[in-house]
PDB file of C-alpha atoms and ligand atoms in Angstrom:
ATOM      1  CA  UNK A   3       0.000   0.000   0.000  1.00  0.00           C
ATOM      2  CA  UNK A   4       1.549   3.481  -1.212  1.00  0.00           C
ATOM      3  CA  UNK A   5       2.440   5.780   1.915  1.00  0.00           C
ATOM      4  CA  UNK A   6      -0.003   8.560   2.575  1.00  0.00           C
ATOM      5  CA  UNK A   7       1.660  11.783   1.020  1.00  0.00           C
ATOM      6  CA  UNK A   8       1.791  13.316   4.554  1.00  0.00           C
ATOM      7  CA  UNK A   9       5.137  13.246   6.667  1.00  0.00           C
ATOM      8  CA  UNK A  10       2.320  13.029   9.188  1.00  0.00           C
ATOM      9  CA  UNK A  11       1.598   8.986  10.147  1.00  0.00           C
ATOM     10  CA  UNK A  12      -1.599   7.151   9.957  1.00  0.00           C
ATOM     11  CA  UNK A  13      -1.671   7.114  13.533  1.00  0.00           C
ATOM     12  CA  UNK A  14      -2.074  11.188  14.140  1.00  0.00           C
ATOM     13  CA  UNK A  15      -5.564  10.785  12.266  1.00  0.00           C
ATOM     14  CA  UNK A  16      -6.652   7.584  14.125  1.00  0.00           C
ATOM     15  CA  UNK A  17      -5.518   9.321  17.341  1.00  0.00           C
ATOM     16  CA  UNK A  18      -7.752  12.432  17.737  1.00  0.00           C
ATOM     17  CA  UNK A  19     -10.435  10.523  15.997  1.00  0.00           C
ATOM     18  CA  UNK A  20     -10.632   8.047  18.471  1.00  0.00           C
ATOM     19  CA  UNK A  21     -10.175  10.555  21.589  1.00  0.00           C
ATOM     20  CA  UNK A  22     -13.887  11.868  19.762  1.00  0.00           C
ATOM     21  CA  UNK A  23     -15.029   7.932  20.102  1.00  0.00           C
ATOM     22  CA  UNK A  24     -14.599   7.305  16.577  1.00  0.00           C
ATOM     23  CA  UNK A  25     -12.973   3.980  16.003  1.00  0.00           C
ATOM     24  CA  UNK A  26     -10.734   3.552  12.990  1.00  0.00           C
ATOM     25  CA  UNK A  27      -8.204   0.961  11.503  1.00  0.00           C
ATOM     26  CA  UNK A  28      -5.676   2.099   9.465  1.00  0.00           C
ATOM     27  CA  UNK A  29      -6.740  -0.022   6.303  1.00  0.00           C
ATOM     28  CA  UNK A  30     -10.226   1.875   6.200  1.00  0.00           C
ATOM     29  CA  UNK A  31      -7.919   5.517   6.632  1.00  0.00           C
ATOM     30  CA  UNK A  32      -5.890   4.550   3.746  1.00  0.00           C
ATOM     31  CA  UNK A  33      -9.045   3.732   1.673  1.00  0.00           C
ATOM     32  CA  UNK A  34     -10.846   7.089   3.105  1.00  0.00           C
ATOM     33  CA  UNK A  35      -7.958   9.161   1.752  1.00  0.00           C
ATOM     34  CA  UNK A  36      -7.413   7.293  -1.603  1.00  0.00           C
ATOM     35  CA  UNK A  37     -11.447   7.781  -2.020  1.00  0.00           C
ATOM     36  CA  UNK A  38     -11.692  11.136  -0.991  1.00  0.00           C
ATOM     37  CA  UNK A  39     -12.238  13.139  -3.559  1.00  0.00           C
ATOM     38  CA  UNK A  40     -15.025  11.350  -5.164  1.00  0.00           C
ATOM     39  CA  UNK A  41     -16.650  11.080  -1.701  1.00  0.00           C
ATOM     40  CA  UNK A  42     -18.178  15.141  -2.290  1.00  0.00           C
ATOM     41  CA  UNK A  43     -21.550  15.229  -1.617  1.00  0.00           C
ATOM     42  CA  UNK A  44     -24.421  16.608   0.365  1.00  0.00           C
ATOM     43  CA  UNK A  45     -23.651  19.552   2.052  1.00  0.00           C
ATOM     44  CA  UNK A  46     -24.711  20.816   5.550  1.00  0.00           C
ATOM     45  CA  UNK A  47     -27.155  23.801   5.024  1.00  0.00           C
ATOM     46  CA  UNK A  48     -26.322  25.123   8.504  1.00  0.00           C
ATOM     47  CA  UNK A  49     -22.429  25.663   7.268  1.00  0.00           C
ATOM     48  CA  UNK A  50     -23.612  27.883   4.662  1.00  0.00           C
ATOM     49  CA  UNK A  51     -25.691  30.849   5.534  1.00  0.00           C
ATOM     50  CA  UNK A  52     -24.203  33.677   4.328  1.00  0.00           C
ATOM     51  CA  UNK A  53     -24.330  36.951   6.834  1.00  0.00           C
ATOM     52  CA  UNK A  54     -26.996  39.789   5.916  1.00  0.00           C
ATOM     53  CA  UNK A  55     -24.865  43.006   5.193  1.00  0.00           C
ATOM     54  CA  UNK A  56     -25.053  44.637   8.567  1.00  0.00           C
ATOM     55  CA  UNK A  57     -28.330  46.904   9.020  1.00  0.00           C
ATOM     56  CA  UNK A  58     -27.795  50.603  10.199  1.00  0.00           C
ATOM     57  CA  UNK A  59     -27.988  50.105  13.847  1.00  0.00           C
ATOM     58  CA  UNK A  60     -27.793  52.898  16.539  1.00  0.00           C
ATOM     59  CA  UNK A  61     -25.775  52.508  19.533  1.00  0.00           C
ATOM     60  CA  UNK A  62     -26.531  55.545  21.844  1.00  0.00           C
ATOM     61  CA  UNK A  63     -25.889  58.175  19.321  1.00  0.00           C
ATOM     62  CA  UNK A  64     -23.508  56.515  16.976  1.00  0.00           C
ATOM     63  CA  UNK A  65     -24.375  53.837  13.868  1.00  0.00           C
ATOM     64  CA  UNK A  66     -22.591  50.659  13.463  1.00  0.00           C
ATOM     65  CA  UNK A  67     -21.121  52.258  10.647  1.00  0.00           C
ATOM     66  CA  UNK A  68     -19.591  55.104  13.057  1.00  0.00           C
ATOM     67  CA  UNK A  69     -18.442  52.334  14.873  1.00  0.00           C
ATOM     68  CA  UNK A  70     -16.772  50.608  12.353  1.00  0.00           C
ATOM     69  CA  UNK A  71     -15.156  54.004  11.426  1.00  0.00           C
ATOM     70  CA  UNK A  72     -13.714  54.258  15.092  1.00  0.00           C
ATOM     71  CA  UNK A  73     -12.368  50.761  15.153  1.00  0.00           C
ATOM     72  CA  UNK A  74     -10.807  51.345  11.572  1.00  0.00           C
ATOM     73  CA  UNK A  75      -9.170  54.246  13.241  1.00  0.00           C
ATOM     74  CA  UNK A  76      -7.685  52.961  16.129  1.00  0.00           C
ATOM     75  CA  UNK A  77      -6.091  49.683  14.142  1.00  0.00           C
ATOM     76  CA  UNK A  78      -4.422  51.996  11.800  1.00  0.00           C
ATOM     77  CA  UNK A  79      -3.049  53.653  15.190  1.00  0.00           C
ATOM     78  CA  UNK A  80      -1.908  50.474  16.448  1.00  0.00           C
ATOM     79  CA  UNK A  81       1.583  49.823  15.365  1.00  0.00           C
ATOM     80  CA  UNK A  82       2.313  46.507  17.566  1.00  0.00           C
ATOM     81  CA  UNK A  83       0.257  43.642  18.158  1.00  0.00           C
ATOM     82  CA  UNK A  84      -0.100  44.493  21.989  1.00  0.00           C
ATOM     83  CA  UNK A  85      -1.412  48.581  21.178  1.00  0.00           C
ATOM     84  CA  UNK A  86      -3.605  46.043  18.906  1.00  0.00           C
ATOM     85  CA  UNK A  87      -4.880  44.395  21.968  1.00  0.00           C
ATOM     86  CA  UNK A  88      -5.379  47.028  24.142  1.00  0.00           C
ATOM     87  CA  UNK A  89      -7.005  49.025  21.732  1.00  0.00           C
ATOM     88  CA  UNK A  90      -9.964  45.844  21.274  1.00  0.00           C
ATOM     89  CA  UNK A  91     -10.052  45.568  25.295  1.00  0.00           C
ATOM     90  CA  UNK A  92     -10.732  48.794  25.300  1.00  0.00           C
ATOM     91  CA  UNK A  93     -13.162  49.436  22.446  1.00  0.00           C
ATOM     92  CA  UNK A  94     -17.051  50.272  23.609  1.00  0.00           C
ATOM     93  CA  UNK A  95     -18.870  50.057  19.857  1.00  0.00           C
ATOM     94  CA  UNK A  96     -19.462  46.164  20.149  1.00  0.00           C
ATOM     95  CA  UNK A  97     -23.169  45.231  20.942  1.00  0.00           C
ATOM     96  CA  UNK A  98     -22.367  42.560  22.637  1.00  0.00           C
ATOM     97  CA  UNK A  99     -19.564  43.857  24.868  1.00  0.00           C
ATOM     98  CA  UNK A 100     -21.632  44.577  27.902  1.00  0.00           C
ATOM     99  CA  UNK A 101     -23.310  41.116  28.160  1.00  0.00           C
ATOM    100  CA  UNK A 102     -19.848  39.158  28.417  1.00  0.00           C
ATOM    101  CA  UNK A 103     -17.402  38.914  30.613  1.00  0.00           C
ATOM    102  CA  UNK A 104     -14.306  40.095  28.495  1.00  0.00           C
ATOM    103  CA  UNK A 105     -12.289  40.713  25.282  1.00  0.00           C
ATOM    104  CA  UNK A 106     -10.914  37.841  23.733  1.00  0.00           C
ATOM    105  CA  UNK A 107      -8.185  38.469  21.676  1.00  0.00           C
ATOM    106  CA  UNK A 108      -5.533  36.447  20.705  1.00  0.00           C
ATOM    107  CA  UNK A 109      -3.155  33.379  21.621  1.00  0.00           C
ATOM    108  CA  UNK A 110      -0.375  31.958  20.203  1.00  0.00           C
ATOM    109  CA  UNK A 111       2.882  33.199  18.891  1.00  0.00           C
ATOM    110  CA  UNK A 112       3.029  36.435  17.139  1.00  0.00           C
ATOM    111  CA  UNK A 113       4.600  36.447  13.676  1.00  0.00           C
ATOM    112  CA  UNK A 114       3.830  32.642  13.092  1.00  0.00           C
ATOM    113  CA  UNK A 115       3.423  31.623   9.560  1.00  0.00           C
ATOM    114  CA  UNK A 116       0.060  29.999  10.566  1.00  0.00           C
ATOM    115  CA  UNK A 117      -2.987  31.889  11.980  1.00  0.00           C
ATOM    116  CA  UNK A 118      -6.243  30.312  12.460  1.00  0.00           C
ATOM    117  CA  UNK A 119      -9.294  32.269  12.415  1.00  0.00           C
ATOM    118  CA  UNK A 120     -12.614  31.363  14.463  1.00  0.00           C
ATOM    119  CA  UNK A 121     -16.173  32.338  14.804  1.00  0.00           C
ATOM    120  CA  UNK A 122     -16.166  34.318  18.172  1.00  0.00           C
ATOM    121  CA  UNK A 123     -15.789  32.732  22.093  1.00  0.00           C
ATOM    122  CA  UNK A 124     -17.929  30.773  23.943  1.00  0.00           C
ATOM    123  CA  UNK A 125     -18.535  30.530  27.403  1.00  0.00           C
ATOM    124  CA  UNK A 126     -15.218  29.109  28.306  1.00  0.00           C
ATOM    125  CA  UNK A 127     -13.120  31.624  26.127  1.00  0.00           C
ATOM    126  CA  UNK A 128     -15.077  34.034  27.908  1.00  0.00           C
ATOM    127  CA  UNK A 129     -14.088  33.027  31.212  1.00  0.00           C
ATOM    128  CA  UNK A 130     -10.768  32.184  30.252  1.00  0.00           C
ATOM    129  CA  UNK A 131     -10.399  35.213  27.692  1.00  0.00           C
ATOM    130  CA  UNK A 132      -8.135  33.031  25.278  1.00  0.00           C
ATOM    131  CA  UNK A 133      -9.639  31.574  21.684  1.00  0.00           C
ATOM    132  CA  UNK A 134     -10.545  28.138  21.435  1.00  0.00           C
ATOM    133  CA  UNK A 135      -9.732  26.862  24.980  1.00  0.00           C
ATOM    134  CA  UNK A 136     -13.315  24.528  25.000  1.00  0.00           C
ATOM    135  CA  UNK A 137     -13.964  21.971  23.649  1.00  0.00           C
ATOM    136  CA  UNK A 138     -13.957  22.577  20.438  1.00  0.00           C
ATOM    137  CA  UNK A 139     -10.433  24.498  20.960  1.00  0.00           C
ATOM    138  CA  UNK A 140      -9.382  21.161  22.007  1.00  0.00           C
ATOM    139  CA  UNK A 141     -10.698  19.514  19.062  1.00  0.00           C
ATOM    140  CA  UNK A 142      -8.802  22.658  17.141  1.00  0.00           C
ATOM    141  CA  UNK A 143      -4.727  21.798  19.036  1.00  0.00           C
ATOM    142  CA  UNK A 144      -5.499  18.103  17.956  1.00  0.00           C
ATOM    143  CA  UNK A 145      -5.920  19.001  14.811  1.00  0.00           C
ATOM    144  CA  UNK A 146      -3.205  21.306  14.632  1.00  0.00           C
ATOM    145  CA  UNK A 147      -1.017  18.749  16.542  1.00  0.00           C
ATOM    146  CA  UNK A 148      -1.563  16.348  13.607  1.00  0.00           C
ATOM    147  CA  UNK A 149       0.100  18.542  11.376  1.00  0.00           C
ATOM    148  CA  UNK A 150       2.946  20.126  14.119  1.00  0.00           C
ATOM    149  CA  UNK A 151       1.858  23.193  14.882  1.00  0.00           C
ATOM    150  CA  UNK A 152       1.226  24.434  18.692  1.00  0.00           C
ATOM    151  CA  UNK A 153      -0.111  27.384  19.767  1.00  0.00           C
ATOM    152  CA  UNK A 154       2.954  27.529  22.318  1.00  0.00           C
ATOM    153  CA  UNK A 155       5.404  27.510  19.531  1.00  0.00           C
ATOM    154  CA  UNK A 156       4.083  27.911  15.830  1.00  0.00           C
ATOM    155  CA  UNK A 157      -0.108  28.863  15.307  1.00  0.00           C
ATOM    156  CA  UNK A 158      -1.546  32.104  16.312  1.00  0.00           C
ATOM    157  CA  UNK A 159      -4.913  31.646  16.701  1.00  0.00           C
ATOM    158  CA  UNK A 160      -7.917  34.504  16.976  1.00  0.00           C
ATOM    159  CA  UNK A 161     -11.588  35.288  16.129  1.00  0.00           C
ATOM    160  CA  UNK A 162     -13.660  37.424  13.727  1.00  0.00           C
ATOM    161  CA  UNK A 163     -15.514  38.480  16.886  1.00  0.00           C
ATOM    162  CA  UNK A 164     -13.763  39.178  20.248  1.00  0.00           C
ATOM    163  CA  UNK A 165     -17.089  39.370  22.459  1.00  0.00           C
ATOM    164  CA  UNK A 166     -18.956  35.974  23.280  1.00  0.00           C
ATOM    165  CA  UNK A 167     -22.642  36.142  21.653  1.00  0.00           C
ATOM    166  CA  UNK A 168     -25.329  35.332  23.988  1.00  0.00           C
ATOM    167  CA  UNK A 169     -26.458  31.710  24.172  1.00  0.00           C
ATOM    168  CA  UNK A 170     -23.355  31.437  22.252  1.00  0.00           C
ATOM    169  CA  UNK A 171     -25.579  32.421  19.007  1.00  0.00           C
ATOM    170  CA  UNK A 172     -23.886  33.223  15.591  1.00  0.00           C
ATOM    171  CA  UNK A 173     -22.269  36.590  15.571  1.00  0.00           C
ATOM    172  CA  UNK A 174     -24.379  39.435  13.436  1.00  0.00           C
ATOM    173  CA  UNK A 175     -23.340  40.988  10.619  1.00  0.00           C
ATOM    174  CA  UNK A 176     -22.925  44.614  12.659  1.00  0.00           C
ATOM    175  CA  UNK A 177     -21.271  42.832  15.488  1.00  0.00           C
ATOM    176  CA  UNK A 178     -18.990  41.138  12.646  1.00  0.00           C
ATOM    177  CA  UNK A 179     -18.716  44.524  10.798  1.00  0.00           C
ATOM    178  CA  UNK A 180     -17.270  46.623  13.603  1.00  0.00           C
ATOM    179  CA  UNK A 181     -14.301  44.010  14.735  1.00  0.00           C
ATOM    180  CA  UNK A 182     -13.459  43.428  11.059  1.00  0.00           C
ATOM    181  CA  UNK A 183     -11.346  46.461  11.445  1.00  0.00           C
ATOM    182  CA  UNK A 184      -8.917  45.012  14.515  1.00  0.00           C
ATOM    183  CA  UNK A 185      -8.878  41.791  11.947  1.00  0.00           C
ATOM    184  CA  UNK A 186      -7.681  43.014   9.054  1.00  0.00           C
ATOM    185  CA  UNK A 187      -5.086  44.912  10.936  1.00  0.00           C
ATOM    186  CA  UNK A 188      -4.290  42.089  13.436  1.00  0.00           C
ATOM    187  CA  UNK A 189      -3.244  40.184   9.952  1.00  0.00           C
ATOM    188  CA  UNK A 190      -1.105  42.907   8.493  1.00  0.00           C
ATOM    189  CA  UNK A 191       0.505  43.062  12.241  1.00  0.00           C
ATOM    190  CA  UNK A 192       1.164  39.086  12.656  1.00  0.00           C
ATOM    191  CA  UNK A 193       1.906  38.685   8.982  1.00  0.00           C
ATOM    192  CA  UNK A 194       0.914  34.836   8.260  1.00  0.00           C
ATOM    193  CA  UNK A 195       2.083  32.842   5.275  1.00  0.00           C
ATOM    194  CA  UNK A 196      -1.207  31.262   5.600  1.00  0.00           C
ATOM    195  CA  UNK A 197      -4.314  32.054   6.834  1.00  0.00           C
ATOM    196  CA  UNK A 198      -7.029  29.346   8.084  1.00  0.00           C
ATOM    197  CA  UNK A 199     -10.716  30.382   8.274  1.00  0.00           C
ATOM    198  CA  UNK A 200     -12.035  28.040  10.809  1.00  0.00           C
ATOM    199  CA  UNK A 201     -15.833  27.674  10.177  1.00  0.00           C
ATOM    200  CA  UNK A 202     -18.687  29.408   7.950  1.00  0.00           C
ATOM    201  CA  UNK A 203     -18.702  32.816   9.781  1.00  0.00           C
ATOM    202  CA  UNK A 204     -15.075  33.231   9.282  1.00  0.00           C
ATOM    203  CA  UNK A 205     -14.522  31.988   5.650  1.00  0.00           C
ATOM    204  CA  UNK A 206     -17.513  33.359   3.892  1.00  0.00           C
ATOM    205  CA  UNK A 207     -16.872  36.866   6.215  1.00  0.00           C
ATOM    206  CA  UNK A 208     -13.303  36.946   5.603  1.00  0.00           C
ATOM    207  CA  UNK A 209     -13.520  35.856   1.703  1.00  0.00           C
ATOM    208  CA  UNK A 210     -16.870  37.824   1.548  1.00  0.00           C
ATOM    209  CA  UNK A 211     -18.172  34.943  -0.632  1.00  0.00           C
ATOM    210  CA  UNK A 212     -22.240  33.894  -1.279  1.00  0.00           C
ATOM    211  CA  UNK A 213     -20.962  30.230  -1.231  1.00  0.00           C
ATOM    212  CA  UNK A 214     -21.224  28.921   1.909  1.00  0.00           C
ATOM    213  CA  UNK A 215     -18.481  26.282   4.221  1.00  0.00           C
ATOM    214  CA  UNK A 216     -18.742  23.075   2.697  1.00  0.00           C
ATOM    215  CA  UNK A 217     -18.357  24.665  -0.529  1.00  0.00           C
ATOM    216  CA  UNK A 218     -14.951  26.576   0.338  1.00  0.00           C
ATOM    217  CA  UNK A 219     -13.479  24.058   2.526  1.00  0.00           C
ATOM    218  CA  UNK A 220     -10.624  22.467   1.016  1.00  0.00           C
ATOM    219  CA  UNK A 221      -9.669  25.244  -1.320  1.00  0.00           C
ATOM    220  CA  UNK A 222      -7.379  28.091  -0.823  1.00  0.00           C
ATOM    221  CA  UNK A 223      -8.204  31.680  -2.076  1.00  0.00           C
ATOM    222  CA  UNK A 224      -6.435  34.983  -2.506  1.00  0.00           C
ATOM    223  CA  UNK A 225      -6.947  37.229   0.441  1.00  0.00           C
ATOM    224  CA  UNK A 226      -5.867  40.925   1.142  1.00  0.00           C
ATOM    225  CA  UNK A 227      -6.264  43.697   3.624  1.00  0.00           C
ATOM    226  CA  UNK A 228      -7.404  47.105   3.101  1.00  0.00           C
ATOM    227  CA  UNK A 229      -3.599  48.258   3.914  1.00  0.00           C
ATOM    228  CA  UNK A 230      -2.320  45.600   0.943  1.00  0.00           C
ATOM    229  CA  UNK A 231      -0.812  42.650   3.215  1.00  0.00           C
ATOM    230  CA  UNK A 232      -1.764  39.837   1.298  1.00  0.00           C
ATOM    231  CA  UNK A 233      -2.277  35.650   2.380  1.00  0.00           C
ATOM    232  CA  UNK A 234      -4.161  33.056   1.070  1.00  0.00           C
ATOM    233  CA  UNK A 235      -7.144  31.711   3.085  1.00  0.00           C
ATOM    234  CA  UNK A 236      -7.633  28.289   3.259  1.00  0.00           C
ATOM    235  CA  UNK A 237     -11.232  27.551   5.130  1.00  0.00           C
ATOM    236  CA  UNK A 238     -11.973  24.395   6.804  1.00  0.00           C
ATOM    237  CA  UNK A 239     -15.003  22.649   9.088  1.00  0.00           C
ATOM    238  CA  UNK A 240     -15.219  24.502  12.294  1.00  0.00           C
ATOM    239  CA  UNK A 241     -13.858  21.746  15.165  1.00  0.00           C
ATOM    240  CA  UNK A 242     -17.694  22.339  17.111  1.00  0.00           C
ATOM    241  CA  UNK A 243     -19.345  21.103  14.088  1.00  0.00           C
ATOM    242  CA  UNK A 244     -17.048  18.235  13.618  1.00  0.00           C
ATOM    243  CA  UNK A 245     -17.566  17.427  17.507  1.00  0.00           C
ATOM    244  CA  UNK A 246     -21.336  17.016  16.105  1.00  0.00           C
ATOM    245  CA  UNK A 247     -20.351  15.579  12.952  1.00  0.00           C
ATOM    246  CA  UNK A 248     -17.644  13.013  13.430  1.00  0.00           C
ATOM    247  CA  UNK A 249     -18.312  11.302   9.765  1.00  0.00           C
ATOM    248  CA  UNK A 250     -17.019  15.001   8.287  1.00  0.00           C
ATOM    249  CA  UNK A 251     -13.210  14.355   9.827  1.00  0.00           C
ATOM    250  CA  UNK A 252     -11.775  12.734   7.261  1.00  0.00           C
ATOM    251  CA  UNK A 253     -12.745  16.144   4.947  1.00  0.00           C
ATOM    252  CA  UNK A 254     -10.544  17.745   8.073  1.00  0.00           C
ATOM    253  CA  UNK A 255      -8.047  15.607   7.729  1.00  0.00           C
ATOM    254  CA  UNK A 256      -7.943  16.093   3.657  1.00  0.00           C
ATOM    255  CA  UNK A 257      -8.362  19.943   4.417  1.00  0.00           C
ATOM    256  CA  UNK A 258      -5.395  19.339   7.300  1.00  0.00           C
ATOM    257  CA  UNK A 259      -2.886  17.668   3.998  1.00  0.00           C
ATOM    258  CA  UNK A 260      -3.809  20.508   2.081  1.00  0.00           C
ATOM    259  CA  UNK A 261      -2.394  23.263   5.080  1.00  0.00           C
ATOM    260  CA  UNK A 262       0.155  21.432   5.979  1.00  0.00           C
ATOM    261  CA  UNK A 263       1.359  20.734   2.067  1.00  0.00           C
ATOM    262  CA  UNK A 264       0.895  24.402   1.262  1.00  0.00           C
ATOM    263  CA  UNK A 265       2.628  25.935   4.387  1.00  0.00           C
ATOM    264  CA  UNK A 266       5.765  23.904   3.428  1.00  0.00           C
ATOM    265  CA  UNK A 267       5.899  25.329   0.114  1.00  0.00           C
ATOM    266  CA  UNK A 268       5.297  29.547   1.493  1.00  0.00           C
ATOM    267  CA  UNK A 269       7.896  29.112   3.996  1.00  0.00           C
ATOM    268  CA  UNK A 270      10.147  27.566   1.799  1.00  0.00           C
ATOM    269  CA  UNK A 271       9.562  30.401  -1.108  1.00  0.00           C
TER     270      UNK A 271
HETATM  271  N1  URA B 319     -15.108  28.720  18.564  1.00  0.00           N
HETATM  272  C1  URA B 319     -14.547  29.724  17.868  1.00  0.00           C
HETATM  273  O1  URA B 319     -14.810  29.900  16.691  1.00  0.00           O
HETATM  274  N2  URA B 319     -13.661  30.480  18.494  1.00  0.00           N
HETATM  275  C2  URA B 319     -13.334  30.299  19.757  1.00  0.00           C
HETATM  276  O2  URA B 319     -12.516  31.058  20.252  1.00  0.00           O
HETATM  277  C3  URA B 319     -13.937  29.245  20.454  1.00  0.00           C
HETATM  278  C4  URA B 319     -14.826  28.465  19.846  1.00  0.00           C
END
């Protein structure tokens, strides 16, 4: 049987599947991965809602859109990733700011070639105030493991939105709209080779695209900021849905090939 064309072994894969109780022998990987790419098929509606462009709503005296003009603002003041930080800690034009408990911003190592992009926190990231520290998050360093990345030594890893959404809802399009701002810059400020949109809200909001997850997944796209850094975005299946959807993780793992493949060839160029 030919090797898998990952440095990565068979047994990374069968490892954090079967941590999520998904038992798997290495002859039925091999077959998964030879098979993949005619295994395409029904898609998950629920990956691929598209935001609404953000309605003109009024905070106290000020639209999202002033909002958005105040966080664009500040970024372009902040020259290092910490001014960055303290700038979103500090910033009052988020709706959902004064139901949570905090700003979450960033972890991982600044100036890493990798930098993986997520929805918004839930209730542990906003206890904790670091990204992906739940479940999920743990789903997300498995992942990541597979393919050697840490978040101690190589992966930065952030959100699209830093304030958790009640009931841990979807982030809106104005709450989206007035952190995109801090985003953009927080890219041009860590500088990734390559950019990983973890979920719908992040890939079709980053990539501003009418095609929804299961659609992008797997692909990798041109991305830029408004201040001309430039990094391609490769989007892949948010780790909470693949918690629900255990079947989907060998289209992670594919997706996982793909990062791993293409981060070898933009660090070496
Ligand atoms: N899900 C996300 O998208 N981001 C987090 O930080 C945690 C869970």
């Amino acid at each position: 049987m030919p090797a898998p064309a990952s440095r990565v072994p068979i047994s990374a894969l069968t490892e954090w599947w079967a941590d999520m109780g998904v038992g798997m022998d290495t002859a039925l990987v091999e077959a998964l991965l030879k098979s993949a790419p005619a295994r395409e098929a029904a898609e998950e509606l629920s990956q691929s809602a598209a935001p609404a462009a953000p309605a003109v709503i009024r905070r106290g005296a000020r639209t999202v859109i002033d909002w958005a003009n105040e966080a664009r603002a500040q970024a372009k003041a902040a020259t290092t990733l910490e001014a960055l930080a303290e700038a979103i800690r500090a910033f009052d034009g988020s709706p959902l700011r004064a139901a949570c408990e905090q700003a979450v911003v960033y972890d991982g190592v600044p100036g890493a070639s990798l930098m993986v992009i997520g929805e918004g926190p839930g209730a542990e990231e906003d206890r904790r105030g670091l990204p992906f520290v739940g479940k999920a998050g743990q789903l997300l360093d498995k992942m990541l493991a597979a393919i050697g990345r840490t978040r101690a030594e190589n992966a930065f890893i952030t959100n699209v939105n830093y304030w958790r959404p009640p009931g841990n809802r979807n982030p809106e399009a104005d709450e989206l709209a007035v952190c995109r701002p801090f985003v953009d810059r927080m890219i041009e400020l860590v500088k990734p080779k390559l950019i990983v949109a973890a979920g719908g809200i992040p890939a079709v909001s980053l990539l501003a695209s009418k095609d929804g997850i299961m659609k992008l997944r797997g692909n990798e796209y041109a991305f830029s900021t408004p201040g001309g850094f430039q990094a391609p975005v490769i989007p892949i299946l948010h780790p909470a849905y693949l918690l629900r959807r255990p079947q989907d993780k060998s289209r992670a793992w594919r997706d996982l090939m793909l990062i791993e493949k293409r981060l070898a060839e933009l660090s070496s160029g």
